[in-house]
Amino acid sequence: MERAGVHSGHQDIKGAAVHEELLPGINVTDQVMTRIREMEPVRRRSAIRFAGKTAATSGMLAVALLVAATAYAATEYIQIRNKAGEVKVQHILNTDTEEERLARGTSSYYKYEQKLMNFAKPGEQLVYFVRGEPISEGTGRLLQFAYKEERITEYSAFLDQMKAKNSPFILPETAGGYDFKYGEVQPLYPTKDVTDNDPVYQQALSELIGEAKKDKTRNLFMKVMPWTETGSLSAQYMKGGAFINLSAFMMNGGNMSVPQKPADKAEKIKVDGREVIYNYIDYQPKSFFYLTWYNEPKDAYIQLNSWGDRVLSKEQLLKVAGELIKGGL
């Protein structure tokens, strides 16, 4: 599966594209945006990941990963290439307004969030069919996917889940002297080609359409679909009122484009032989920074940030990144 994505580090990653189809979004809670708001108790969030929309009860922003390759030409912006010389991460100039960005990420399937989440248990993936709804522009298919977020607060259970879901990474129990607070493992959604040809998905769609033919009183039909492959991982670590967030997003042969506002600053720094990007966001009235890098052996995009009552300095965060890279990230 190839994936071409666009990621904004000071916003949640929300989706990805595969052969010009928009995959269900990757929902990552308590990400970098938490650093620009006051410290507050972490509230449990229920989230749904759609083909074009991530809905969460938090007030955090989300960014849509665009379909297919970006049209921006920004050769002067930072790039990270693999050993073959292919661009895997490309920072691009982004002048979209917040309204334009949010409108682009809206899906007509978003309105079914509450019913789907009432049906699902935390950690469950659903497949669903909506009678009378146009085929999703993002995925081009009738069978849709949703996922109910699950925060795992025991590291042993988090470790078991990473192994059970064939994660290419094992996120550590500690990071930079911070202790594990909770983790999330989210599924990798199949491409349209897979759902169109795999008998398991075809059978699921046939069953849902069959239900729709028998029941004329409703339009939404859904069922639980077990999943086995990891699409993204995230973990939060804490020390008192200070926090570290670590996320890994599986790129599956694709590339990542990172929209960068004119006022934003990005610097490429070598850390333990790896190119790490230090991203500084002038988000008035506050500013913040975070680190990202590309893990070529695992073909994944990594994000690291700190927030809370003791934000790590640039040097401290780079030191943590070095420890993580040595550990396999």
Short mmCIF file of C-alpha atoms in Angstrom, two decimals:
data_model
loop_
_atom_site.label_atom_id
_atom_site.label_comp_id
_atom_site.label_asym_id
_atom_site.label_seq_id
_atom_site.Cartn_x
_atom_site.Cartn_y
_atom_site.Cartn_z
CA MET A 1 0.00 0.00 0.00
CA GLU A 2 1.33 3.41 -0.89
CA ARG A 3 0.37 6.42 1.12
CA ALA A 4 0.88 10.07 0.32
CA GLY A 5 0.04 12.32 3.21
CA VAL A 6 0.14 15.87 4.45
CA HIS A 7 0.90 16.44 8.09
CA SER A 8 0.78 19.59 10.15
CA GLY A 9 2.78 19.06 13.29
CA HIS A 10 0.96 21.68 15.37
CA GLN A 11 -2.34 20.02 14.56
CA ASP A 12 -3.57 16.44 14.74
CA ILE A 13 -2.81 14.11 11.90
CA LYS A 14 -6.17 13.26 10.47
CA GLY A 15 -5.97 11.09 7.40
CA ALA A 16 -3.85 9.77 4.59
CA ALA A 17 -4.12 9.09 0.88
CA VAL A 18 -3.60 5.80 -0.94
CA HIS A 19 -3.62 5.84 -4.72
CA GLU A 20 -5.80 8.96 -4.69
CA GLU A 21 -8.18 7.64 -2.06
CA LEU A 22 -8.47 9.24 1.35
CA LEU A 23 -8.00 6.78 4.15
CA PRO A 24 -9.86 7.07 7.45
CA GLY A 25 -8.13 9.59 9.65
CA ILE A 26 -5.50 8.94 12.25
CA ASN A 27 -6.68 10.46 15.49
CA VAL A 28 -3.94 11.41 17.93
CA THR A 29 -5.07 12.98 21.16
CA ASP A 30 -3.19 15.47 23.32
CA GLN A 31 -0.70 16.29 20.60
CA VAL A 32 1.34 19.41 20.05
CA MET A 33 -1.63 21.77 20.34
CA THR A 34 -1.83 21.00 24.05
CA ARG A 35 1.30 23.09 24.50
CA ILE A 36 -0.46 26.29 23.53
CA ARG A 37 -3.19 26.04 26.10
CA GLU A 38 -3.10 26.13 29.87
CA MET A 39 -2.47 22.94 31.80
CA GLU A 40 -5.78 21.19 32.50
CA PRO A 41 -6.95 17.76 33.66
CA VAL A 42 -6.83 15.25 30.81
CA ARG A 43 -10.39 14.28 29.89
CA ARG A 44 -11.19 10.94 28.37
CA ARG A 45 -12.19 11.39 24.75
CA SER A 46 -14.28 9.20 22.48
CA ALA A 47 -13.26 9.60 18.88
CA ILE A 48 -14.35 8.33 15.53
CA ARG A 49 -12.10 8.12 12.52
CA PHE A 50 -13.83 8.59 9.19
CA ALA A 51 -12.77 8.53 5.56
CA GLY A 52 -12.67 12.29 5.57
CA LYS A 53 -13.21 13.42 9.15
CA THR A 54 -11.87 12.77 12.63
CA ALA A 55 -14.35 13.71 15.34
CA ALA A 56 -13.18 14.12 18.91
CA THR A 57 -14.72 15.79 21.91
CA SER A 58 -11.53 17.77 22.47
CA GLY A 59 -11.23 21.26 21.02
CA MET A 60 -8.01 20.39 19.24
CA LEU A 61 -7.54 21.17 15.59
CA ALA A 62 -7.15 18.54 12.89
CA VAL A 63 -5.58 18.57 9.46
CA ALA A 64 -6.70 16.64 6.44
CA LEU A 65 -4.12 14.63 4.60
CA LEU A 66 -4.61 15.51 0.97
CA VAL A 67 -5.43 13.05 -1.78
CA ALA A 68 -2.48 12.24 -4.07
CA ALA A 69 0.67 14.31 -4.42
CA THR A 70 0.73 17.94 -3.35
CA ALA A 71 0.65 20.64 -6.00
CA TYR A 72 2.92 22.91 -4.00
CA ALA A 73 6.39 23.59 -5.35
CA ALA A 74 8.55 24.34 -2.37
CA THR A 75 12.03 23.12 -3.16
CA GLU A 76 13.46 25.69 -0.75
CA TYR A 77 11.71 23.96 2.14
CA ILE A 78 13.15 21.10 4.16
CA GLN A 79 13.21 17.61 2.68
CA ILE A 80 14.19 14.24 4.08
CA ARG A 81 15.22 11.58 1.58
CA ASN A 82 15.72 7.87 1.95
CA LYS A 83 18.91 6.05 0.97
CA ALA A 84 17.64 5.72 -2.60
CA GLY A 85 17.36 9.50 -2.86
CA GLU A 86 13.55 9.57 -2.84
CA VAL A 87 11.85 12.42 -0.95
CA LYS A 88 9.95 10.93 1.99
CA VAL A 89 9.21 14.10 3.98
CA GLN A 90 8.66 17.47 2.31
CA HIS A 91 7.85 20.73 4.07
CA ILE A 92 5.61 22.88 1.88
CA LEU A 93 4.33 26.44 1.96
CA ASN A 94 0.74 26.58 3.18
CA THR A 95 -1.30 29.79 3.06
CA ASP A 96 -4.74 28.21 3.56
CA THR A 97 -6.99 29.84 6.10
CA GLU A 98 -8.27 27.80 9.02
CA GLU A 99 -11.75 27.81 7.49
CA GLU A 100 -10.46 26.47 4.17
CA ARG A 101 -8.49 23.73 5.87
CA LEU A 102 -11.39 22.57 8.02
CA ALA A 103 -13.86 22.67 5.12
CA ARG A 104 -11.56 20.44 3.06
CA GLY A 105 -11.52 17.83 5.80
CA THR A 106 -15.28 17.60 6.28
CA SER A 107 -17.02 14.36 5.37
CA SER A 108 -20.71 13.75 4.83
CA TYR A 109 -20.29 10.65 6.99
CA TYR A 110 -19.39 12.72 10.03
CA LYS A 111 -23.05 13.05 11.03
CA TYR A 112 -23.18 9.34 11.85
CA GLU A 113 -20.55 9.65 14.57
CA GLN A 114 -22.74 9.36 17.63
CA LYS A 115 -24.67 6.29 16.48
CA LEU A 116 -21.50 4.49 15.47
CA MET A 117 -19.75 5.30 18.72
CA ASN A 118 -22.75 4.26 20.78
CA PHE A 119 -22.57 0.89 19.00
CA ALA A 120 -18.82 0.33 19.29
CA LYS A 121 -16.76 -0.51 22.33
CA PRO A 122 -13.37 1.19 22.90
CA GLY A 123 -10.76 -0.33 20.61
CA GLU A 124 -13.28 -1.75 18.15
CA GLN A 125 -13.23 -1.15 14.42
CA LEU A 126 -16.57 -0.95 12.62
CA VAL A 127 -17.51 -1.39 9.00
CA TYR A 128 -20.71 0.31 7.98
CA PHE A 129 -22.99 1.09 5.06
CA VAL A 130 -25.35 4.05 4.72
CA ARG A 131 -28.37 3.75 2.47
CA GLY A 132 -28.88 6.84 0.31
CA GLU A 133 -25.49 8.38 1.08
CA PRO A 134 -23.30 9.18 -1.94
CA ILE A 135 -20.15 7.11 -2.29
CA SER A 136 -17.42 8.75 -0.24
CA GLU A 137 -15.31 11.10 -2.34
CA GLY A 138 -12.36 10.21 -0.16
CA THR A 139 -12.45 6.43 -0.51
CA GLY A 140 -14.67 5.82 -3.55
CA ARG A 141 -16.31 2.84 -1.87
CA LEU A 142 -19.60 1.88 -0.24
CA LEU A 143 -18.05 0.08 2.72
CA GLN A 144 -16.87 2.60 5.30
CA PHE A 145 -14.68 2.23 8.40
CA ALA A 146 -14.76 3.78 11.84
CA TYR A 147 -12.78 3.21 15.01
CA LYS A 148 -13.55 3.98 18.65
CA GLU A 149 -10.55 5.29 20.50
CA GLU A 150 -9.13 3.30 23.38
CA ARG A 151 -6.60 4.63 25.87
CA ILE A 152 -4.62 1.85 27.51
CA THR A 153 -3.35 2.90 30.93
CA GLU A 154 -1.36 -0.22 31.89
CA TYR A 155 1.91 -0.56 30.01
CA SER A 156 1.77 -4.37 30.03
CA ALA A 157 -1.62 -4.22 28.28
CA PHE A 158 -0.28 -1.62 25.84
CA LEU A 159 2.67 -3.89 25.07
CA ASP A 160 0.34 -6.82 24.48
CA GLN A 161 -1.80 -4.73 22.13
CA MET A 162 1.21 -3.56 20.09
CA LYS A 163 2.29 -7.16 19.65
CA ALA A 164 -1.22 -8.42 18.89
CA LYS A 165 -1.73 -5.77 16.21
CA ASN A 166 1.59 -6.45 14.46
CA SER A 167 3.05 -3.05 15.27
CA PRO A 168 6.47 -2.47 13.66
CA PHE A 169 7.40 -0.50 16.78
CA ILE A 170 7.30 -1.14 20.49
CA LEU A 171 6.98 2.22 22.24
CA PRO A 172 8.99 2.25 25.49
CA GLU A 173 7.68 2.26 29.05
CA THR A 174 9.67 5.40 29.85
CA ALA A 175 10.88 8.33 27.77
CA GLY A 176 13.43 10.85 28.98
CA GLY A 177 12.80 9.87 32.59
CA TYR A 178 9.04 10.32 32.16
CA ASP A 179 6.75 7.42 33.07
CA PHE A 180 4.09 5.87 30.87
CA LYS A 181 0.61 7.31 31.39
CA TYR A 182 -1.40 5.83 28.53
CA GLY A 183 -1.02 4.55 25.00
CA GLU A 184 -3.12 4.03 21.89
CA VAL A 185 -2.86 1.59 19.00
CA GLN A 186 -5.00 2.43 15.98
CA PRO A 187 -5.76 0.28 12.93
CA LEU A 188 -4.40 0.47 9.43
CA TYR A 189 -7.36 0.70 7.09
CA PRO A 190 -7.42 -1.34 3.88
CA THR A 191 -7.30 0.33 0.49
CA LYS A 192 -10.20 0.34 -1.95
CA ASP A 193 -8.49 -2.40 -3.96
CA VAL A 194 -8.44 -4.61 -0.90
CA THR A 195 -12.04 -3.97 0.12
CA ASP A 196 -13.18 -4.50 -3.47
CA ASN A 197 -11.43 -7.85 -3.83
CA ASP A 198 -11.07 -9.38 -0.38
CA PRO A 199 -13.96 -11.84 0.19
CA VAL A 200 -14.08 -10.93 3.90
CA TYR A 201 -14.91 -7.27 3.16
CA GLN A 202 -17.20 -8.18 0.28
CA GLN A 203 -19.11 -10.53 2.56
CA ALA A 204 -19.42 -7.80 5.20
CA LEU A 205 -20.76 -5.33 2.64
CA SER A 206 -23.19 -7.92 1.28
CA GLU A 207 -24.52 -8.58 4.78
CA LEU A 208 -25.02 -4.88 5.51
CA ILE A 209 -26.78 -4.26 2.19
CA GLY A 210 -28.93 -7.31 2.90
CA GLU A 211 -29.96 -5.80 6.24
CA ALA A 212 -30.76 -2.53 4.51
CA LYS A 213 -33.10 -4.29 2.06
CA LYS A 214 -35.01 -5.88 4.93
CA ASP A 215 -35.11 -2.90 7.30
CA LYS A 216 -36.60 0.26 5.79
CA THR A 217 -36.82 2.08 9.13
CA ARG A 218 -33.17 3.16 9.24
CA ASN A 219 -30.33 4.05 6.89
CA LEU A 220 -27.22 3.19 8.92
CA PHE A 221 -26.05 -0.43 9.08
CA MET A 222 -22.89 -1.53 10.85
CA LYS A 223 -20.96 -4.43 12.32
CA VAL A 224 -17.75 -5.00 14.24
CA MET A 225 -14.76 -5.93 12.07
CA PRO A 226 -11.67 -7.34 13.84
CA TRP A 227 -8.36 -5.73 12.88
CA THR A 228 -4.78 -6.97 13.02
CA GLU A 229 -2.50 -4.30 11.50
CA THR A 230 -1.29 -1.10 13.17
CA GLY A 231 -1.67 2.22 11.35
CA SER A 232 -0.43 4.47 14.14
CA LEU A 233 0.83 4.42 17.69
CA SER A 234 0.90 7.07 20.36
CA ALA A 235 1.89 7.25 23.99
CA GLN A 236 1.88 9.92 26.66
CA TYR A 237 4.43 10.01 29.44
CA MET A 238 4.36 12.12 32.59
CA LYS A 239 6.47 13.41 35.45
CA GLY A 240 4.35 15.38 37.88
CA GLY A 241 2.60 18.03 35.83
CA ALA A 242 4.94 17.66 32.85
CA PHE A 243 4.18 15.50 29.82
CA ILE A 244 5.86 14.00 26.76
CA ASN A 245 3.88 12.85 23.73
CA LEU A 246 5.32 10.34 21.27
CA SER A 247 3.61 9.21 18.07
CA ALA A 248 4.51 6.96 15.13
CA PHE A 249 2.58 6.96 11.84
CA MET A 250 3.10 4.12 9.36
CA MET A 251 3.69 5.48 5.83
CA ASN A 252 3.50 2.18 3.93
CA GLY A 253 5.62 3.24 0.97
CA GLY A 254 4.18 6.73 0.66
CA ASN A 255 5.50 10.14 1.55
CA MET A 256 4.61 12.91 3.99
CA SER A 257 4.06 16.57 3.13
CA VAL A 258 4.16 19.03 6.03
CA PRO A 259 2.34 22.36 5.49
CA GLN A 260 4.39 25.22 6.89
CA LYS A 261 3.12 28.76 7.42
CA PRO A 262 5.44 31.60 6.32
CA ALA A 263 6.10 32.53 9.95
CA ASP A 264 6.97 28.97 10.99
CA LYS A 265 10.58 27.90 11.25
CA ALA A 266 12.07 24.46 10.67
CA GLU A 267 15.66 23.32 11.17
CA LYS A 268 17.23 20.00 10.22
CA ILE A 269 19.53 18.61 12.93
CA LYS A 270 21.55 15.38 13.02
CA VAL A 271 20.76 13.29 16.09
CA ASP A 272 22.57 9.98 16.47
CA GLY A 273 23.00 9.84 12.70
CA ARG A 274 19.30 10.58 12.00
CA GLU A 275 17.94 13.75 10.40
CA VAL A 276 15.58 15.30 12.95
CA ILE A 277 13.50 18.38 12.16
CA TYR A 278 13.10 20.97 14.89
CA ASN A 279 9.82 22.76 14.17
CA TYR A 280 9.17 26.16 15.75
CA ILE A 281 5.62 27.51 15.52
CA ASP A 282 4.94 31.17 16.24
CA TYR A 283 1.32 30.67 17.24
CA GLN A 284 0.48 34.01 18.79
CA PRO A 285 0.05 34.84 21.57
CA LYS A 286 2.07 31.72 22.34
CA SER A 287 4.81 29.83 20.55
CA PHE A 288 5.91 26.23 20.79
CA PHE A 289 8.15 23.64 19.15
CA TYR A 290 8.25 19.92 18.44
CA LEU A 291 10.49 17.35 16.76
CA THR A 292 9.81 15.02 13.83
CA TRP A 293 11.91 12.47 11.95
CA TYR A 294 11.62 9.69 9.41
CA ASN A 295 12.48 6.12 10.35
CA GLU A 296 13.49 4.48 7.08
CA PRO A 297 13.83 0.86 8.27
CA LYS A 298 10.25 0.96 9.60
CA ASP A 299 8.98 3.48 7.00
CA ALA A 300 7.33 5.63 9.66
CA TYR A 301 7.00 9.29 10.57
CA ILE A 302 7.74 10.05 14.23
CA GLN A 303 6.61 13.05 16.27
CA LEU A 304 7.82 14.11 19.72
CA ASN A 305 6.79 17.02 21.89
CA SER A 306 6.51 18.07 25.51
CA TRP A 307 3.97 20.21 27.35
CA GLY A 308 2.64 20.95 30.80
CA ASP A 309 4.16 22.87 33.68
CA ARG A 310 7.77 22.06 32.67
CA VAL A 311 8.27 22.12 28.91
CA LEU A 312 11.55 20.57 27.83
CA SER A 313 14.03 22.89 26.15
CA LYS A 314 15.20 22.32 22.59
CA GLU A 315 18.39 20.65 23.83
CA GLN A 316 16.50 18.45 26.31
CA LEU A 317 13.99 17.33 23.70
CA LEU A 318 16.79 16.52 21.24
CA LYS A 319 18.43 14.41 23.93
CA VAL A 320 15.20 12.46 24.42
CA ALA A 321 14.96 12.02 20.64
CA GLY A 322 18.48 10.60 20.60
CA GLU A 323 17.57 8.06 23.27
CA LEU A 324 14.47 7.02 21.35
CA ILE A 325 16.36 6.71 18.06
CA LYS A 326 18.98 4.52 19.71
CA GLY A 327 16.10 2.41 21.02
CA GLY A 328 14.79 1.77 17.52
CA LEU A 329 12.59 4.78 16.78
#
